[in-house]
Short mmCIF file of C-alpha atoms in Angstrom, two decimals:
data_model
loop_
_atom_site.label_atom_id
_atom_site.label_comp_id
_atom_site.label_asym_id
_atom_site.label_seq_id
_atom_site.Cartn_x
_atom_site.Cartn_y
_atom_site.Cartn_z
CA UNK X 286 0.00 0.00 0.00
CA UNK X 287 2.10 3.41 -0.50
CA UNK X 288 1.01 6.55 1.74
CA UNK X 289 -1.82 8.09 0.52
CA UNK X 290 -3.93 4.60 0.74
CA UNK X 291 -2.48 4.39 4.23
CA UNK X 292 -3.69 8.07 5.10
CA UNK X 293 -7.32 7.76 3.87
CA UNK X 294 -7.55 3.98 5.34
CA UNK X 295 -6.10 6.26 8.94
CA UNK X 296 -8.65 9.27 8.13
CA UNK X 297 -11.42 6.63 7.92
CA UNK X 298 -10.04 5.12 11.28
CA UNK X 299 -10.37 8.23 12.98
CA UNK X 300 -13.32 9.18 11.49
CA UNK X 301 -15.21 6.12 12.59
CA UNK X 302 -13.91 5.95 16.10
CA UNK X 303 -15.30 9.40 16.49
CA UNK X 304 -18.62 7.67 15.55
CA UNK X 305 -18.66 5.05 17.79
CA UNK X 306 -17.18 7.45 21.10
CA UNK X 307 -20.42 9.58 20.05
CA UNK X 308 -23.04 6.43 19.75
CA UNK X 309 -21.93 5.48 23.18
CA UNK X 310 -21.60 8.69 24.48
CA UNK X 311 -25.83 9.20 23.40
CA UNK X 312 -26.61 5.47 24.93
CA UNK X 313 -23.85 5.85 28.15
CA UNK X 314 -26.24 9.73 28.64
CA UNK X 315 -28.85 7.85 30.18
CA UNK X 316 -26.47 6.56 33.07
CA UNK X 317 -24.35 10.18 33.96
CA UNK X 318 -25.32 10.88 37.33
CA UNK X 319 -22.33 12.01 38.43
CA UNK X 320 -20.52 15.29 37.74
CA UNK X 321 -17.32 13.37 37.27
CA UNK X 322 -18.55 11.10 34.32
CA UNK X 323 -19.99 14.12 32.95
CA UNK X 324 -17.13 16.05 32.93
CA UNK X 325 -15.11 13.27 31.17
CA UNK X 326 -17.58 13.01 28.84
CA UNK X 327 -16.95 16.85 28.04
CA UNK X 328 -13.62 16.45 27.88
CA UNK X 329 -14.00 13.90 25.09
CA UNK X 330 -15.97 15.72 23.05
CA UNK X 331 -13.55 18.30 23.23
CA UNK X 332 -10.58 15.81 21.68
CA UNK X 333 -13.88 14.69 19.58
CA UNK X 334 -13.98 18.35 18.15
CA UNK X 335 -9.91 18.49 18.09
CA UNK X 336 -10.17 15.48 16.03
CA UNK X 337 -12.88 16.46 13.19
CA UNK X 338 -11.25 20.09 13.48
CA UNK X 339 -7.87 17.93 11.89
CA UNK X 340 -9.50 15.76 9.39
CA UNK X 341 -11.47 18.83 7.93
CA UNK X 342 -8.01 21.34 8.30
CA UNK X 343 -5.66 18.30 7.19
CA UNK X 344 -4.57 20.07 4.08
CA UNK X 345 -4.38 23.40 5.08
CA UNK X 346 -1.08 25.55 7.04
CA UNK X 347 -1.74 27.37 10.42
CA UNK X 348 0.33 29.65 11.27
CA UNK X 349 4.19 28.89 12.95
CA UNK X 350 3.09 28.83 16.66
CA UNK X 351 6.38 29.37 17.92
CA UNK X 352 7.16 32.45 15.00
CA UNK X 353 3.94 34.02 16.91
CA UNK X 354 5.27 33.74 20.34
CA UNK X 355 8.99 35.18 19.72
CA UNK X 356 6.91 38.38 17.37
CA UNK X 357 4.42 38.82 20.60
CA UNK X 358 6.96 38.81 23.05
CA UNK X 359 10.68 39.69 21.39
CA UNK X 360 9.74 41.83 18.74
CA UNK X 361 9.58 45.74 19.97
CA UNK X 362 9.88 47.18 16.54
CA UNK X 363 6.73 46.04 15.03
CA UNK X 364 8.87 44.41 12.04
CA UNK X 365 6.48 41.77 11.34
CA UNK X 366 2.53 41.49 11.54
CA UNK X 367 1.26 38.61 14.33
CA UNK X 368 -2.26 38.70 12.92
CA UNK X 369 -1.85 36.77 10.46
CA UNK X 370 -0.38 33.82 12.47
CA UNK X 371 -2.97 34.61 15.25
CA UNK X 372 -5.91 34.69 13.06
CA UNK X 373 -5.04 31.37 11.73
CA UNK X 374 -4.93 29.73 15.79
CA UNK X 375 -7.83 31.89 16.47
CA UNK X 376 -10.07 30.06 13.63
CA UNK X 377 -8.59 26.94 14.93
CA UNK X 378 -9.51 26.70 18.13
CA UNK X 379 -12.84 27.91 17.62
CA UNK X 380 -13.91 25.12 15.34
CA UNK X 381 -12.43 22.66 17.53
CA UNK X 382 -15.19 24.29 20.02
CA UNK X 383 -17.64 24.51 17.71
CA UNK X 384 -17.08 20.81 16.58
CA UNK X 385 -17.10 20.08 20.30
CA UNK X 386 -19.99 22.09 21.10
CA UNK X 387 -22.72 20.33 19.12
CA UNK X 388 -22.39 16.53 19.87
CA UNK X 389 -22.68 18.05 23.19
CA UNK X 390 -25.35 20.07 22.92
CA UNK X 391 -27.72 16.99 21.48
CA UNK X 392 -26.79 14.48 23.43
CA UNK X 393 -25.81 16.23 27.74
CA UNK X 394 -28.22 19.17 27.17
CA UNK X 395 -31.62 18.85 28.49
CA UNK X 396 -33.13 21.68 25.32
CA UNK X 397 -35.77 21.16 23.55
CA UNK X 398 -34.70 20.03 19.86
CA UNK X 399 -35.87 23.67 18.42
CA UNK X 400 -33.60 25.53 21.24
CA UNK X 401 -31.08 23.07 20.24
CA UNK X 402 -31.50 23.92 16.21
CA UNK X 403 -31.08 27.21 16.92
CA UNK X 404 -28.07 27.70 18.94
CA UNK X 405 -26.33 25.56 16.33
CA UNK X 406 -27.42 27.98 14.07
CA UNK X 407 -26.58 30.66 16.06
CA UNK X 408 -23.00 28.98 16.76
CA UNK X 409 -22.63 28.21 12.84
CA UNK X 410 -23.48 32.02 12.29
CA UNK X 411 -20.94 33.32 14.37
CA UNK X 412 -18.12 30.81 13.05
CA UNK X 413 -19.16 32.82 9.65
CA UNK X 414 -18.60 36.15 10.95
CA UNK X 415 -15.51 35.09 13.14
CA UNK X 416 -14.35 33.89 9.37
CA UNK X 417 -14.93 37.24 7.77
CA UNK X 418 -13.67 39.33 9.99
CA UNK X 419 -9.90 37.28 10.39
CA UNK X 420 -10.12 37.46 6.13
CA UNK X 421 -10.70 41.11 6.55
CA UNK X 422 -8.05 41.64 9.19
CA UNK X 423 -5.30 39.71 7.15
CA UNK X 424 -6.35 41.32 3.71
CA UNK X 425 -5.35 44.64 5.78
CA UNK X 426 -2.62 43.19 7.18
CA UNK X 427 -1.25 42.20 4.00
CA UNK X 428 -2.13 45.40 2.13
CA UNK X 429 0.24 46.96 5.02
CA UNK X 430 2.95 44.59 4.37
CA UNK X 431 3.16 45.03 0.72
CA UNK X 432 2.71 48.95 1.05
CA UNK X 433 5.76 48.54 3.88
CA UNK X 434 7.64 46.79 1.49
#
């Protein structure tokens, strides 16, 4: 088999498990009494959402962590832009809490199913207008860099 077989045979591995932890996550709801299960059962929907936040960004670049962190603290002459890198982490981590967001909101929240359509459109909304305002803020950013330049 040579690597991209091996990747989409590991994709659909991961994808799958994610099924099955969120199948026995909606049977294993009827049991949580305790605030300990429940909170372990938050905590994997939050790797669930870090995991379906990878498979859908798999072919994308996020910004160099690390570059951000020496231009945020070591760099007092504004040479370089951070937004770009931090817009990138920014949209990141808020799909892995949207991703992480809905299995839990259908299967620990007590909602009705119309209060539970609508915050996920509600979420889903905001993810949009998170989106449009990082594009915006980079489109400046890089309008100032070639202007700079």
């Amino acid at each position: 088999m040579n690597l991209p077989t091996i990747v989409k045979e590991k994709t659909k591995i991961i994808f799958l498990g994610a099924i099955a932890i969120v199948i026995l996550l909606y049977v294993s709801q009827f049991f949580i009494t305790s605030y300990i299960y429940r909170l372990f059962f938050e905590s994997i929907f939050i790797v669930f959402g870090f995991l379906i936040t990878n498979i859908l960004s798999k072919n994308t670049i996020k910004g160099n962590i690390f570059r951000l962190i020496r231009n945020i603290f070591g760099d007092f002459g504004f040479k370089s832009f951070v937004v770009i890198d931090f817009a990138s982490w920014i949209y990141f981590l808020s799909n892995v809490a949207f991703w992480a967001y809905i299995p839990r909101l259908f299967l620990l929240s007590e909602l009705e199913i119309s209060s539970k359509f609508s915050t996920v459109g509600l979420a889903l909304l905001s993810l949009i207008v998170l989106r449009v305002f990082l594009e915006s803020s980079i489109a400046l950013m890089r309008i100032a860099e070639n202007t700079s330049k």
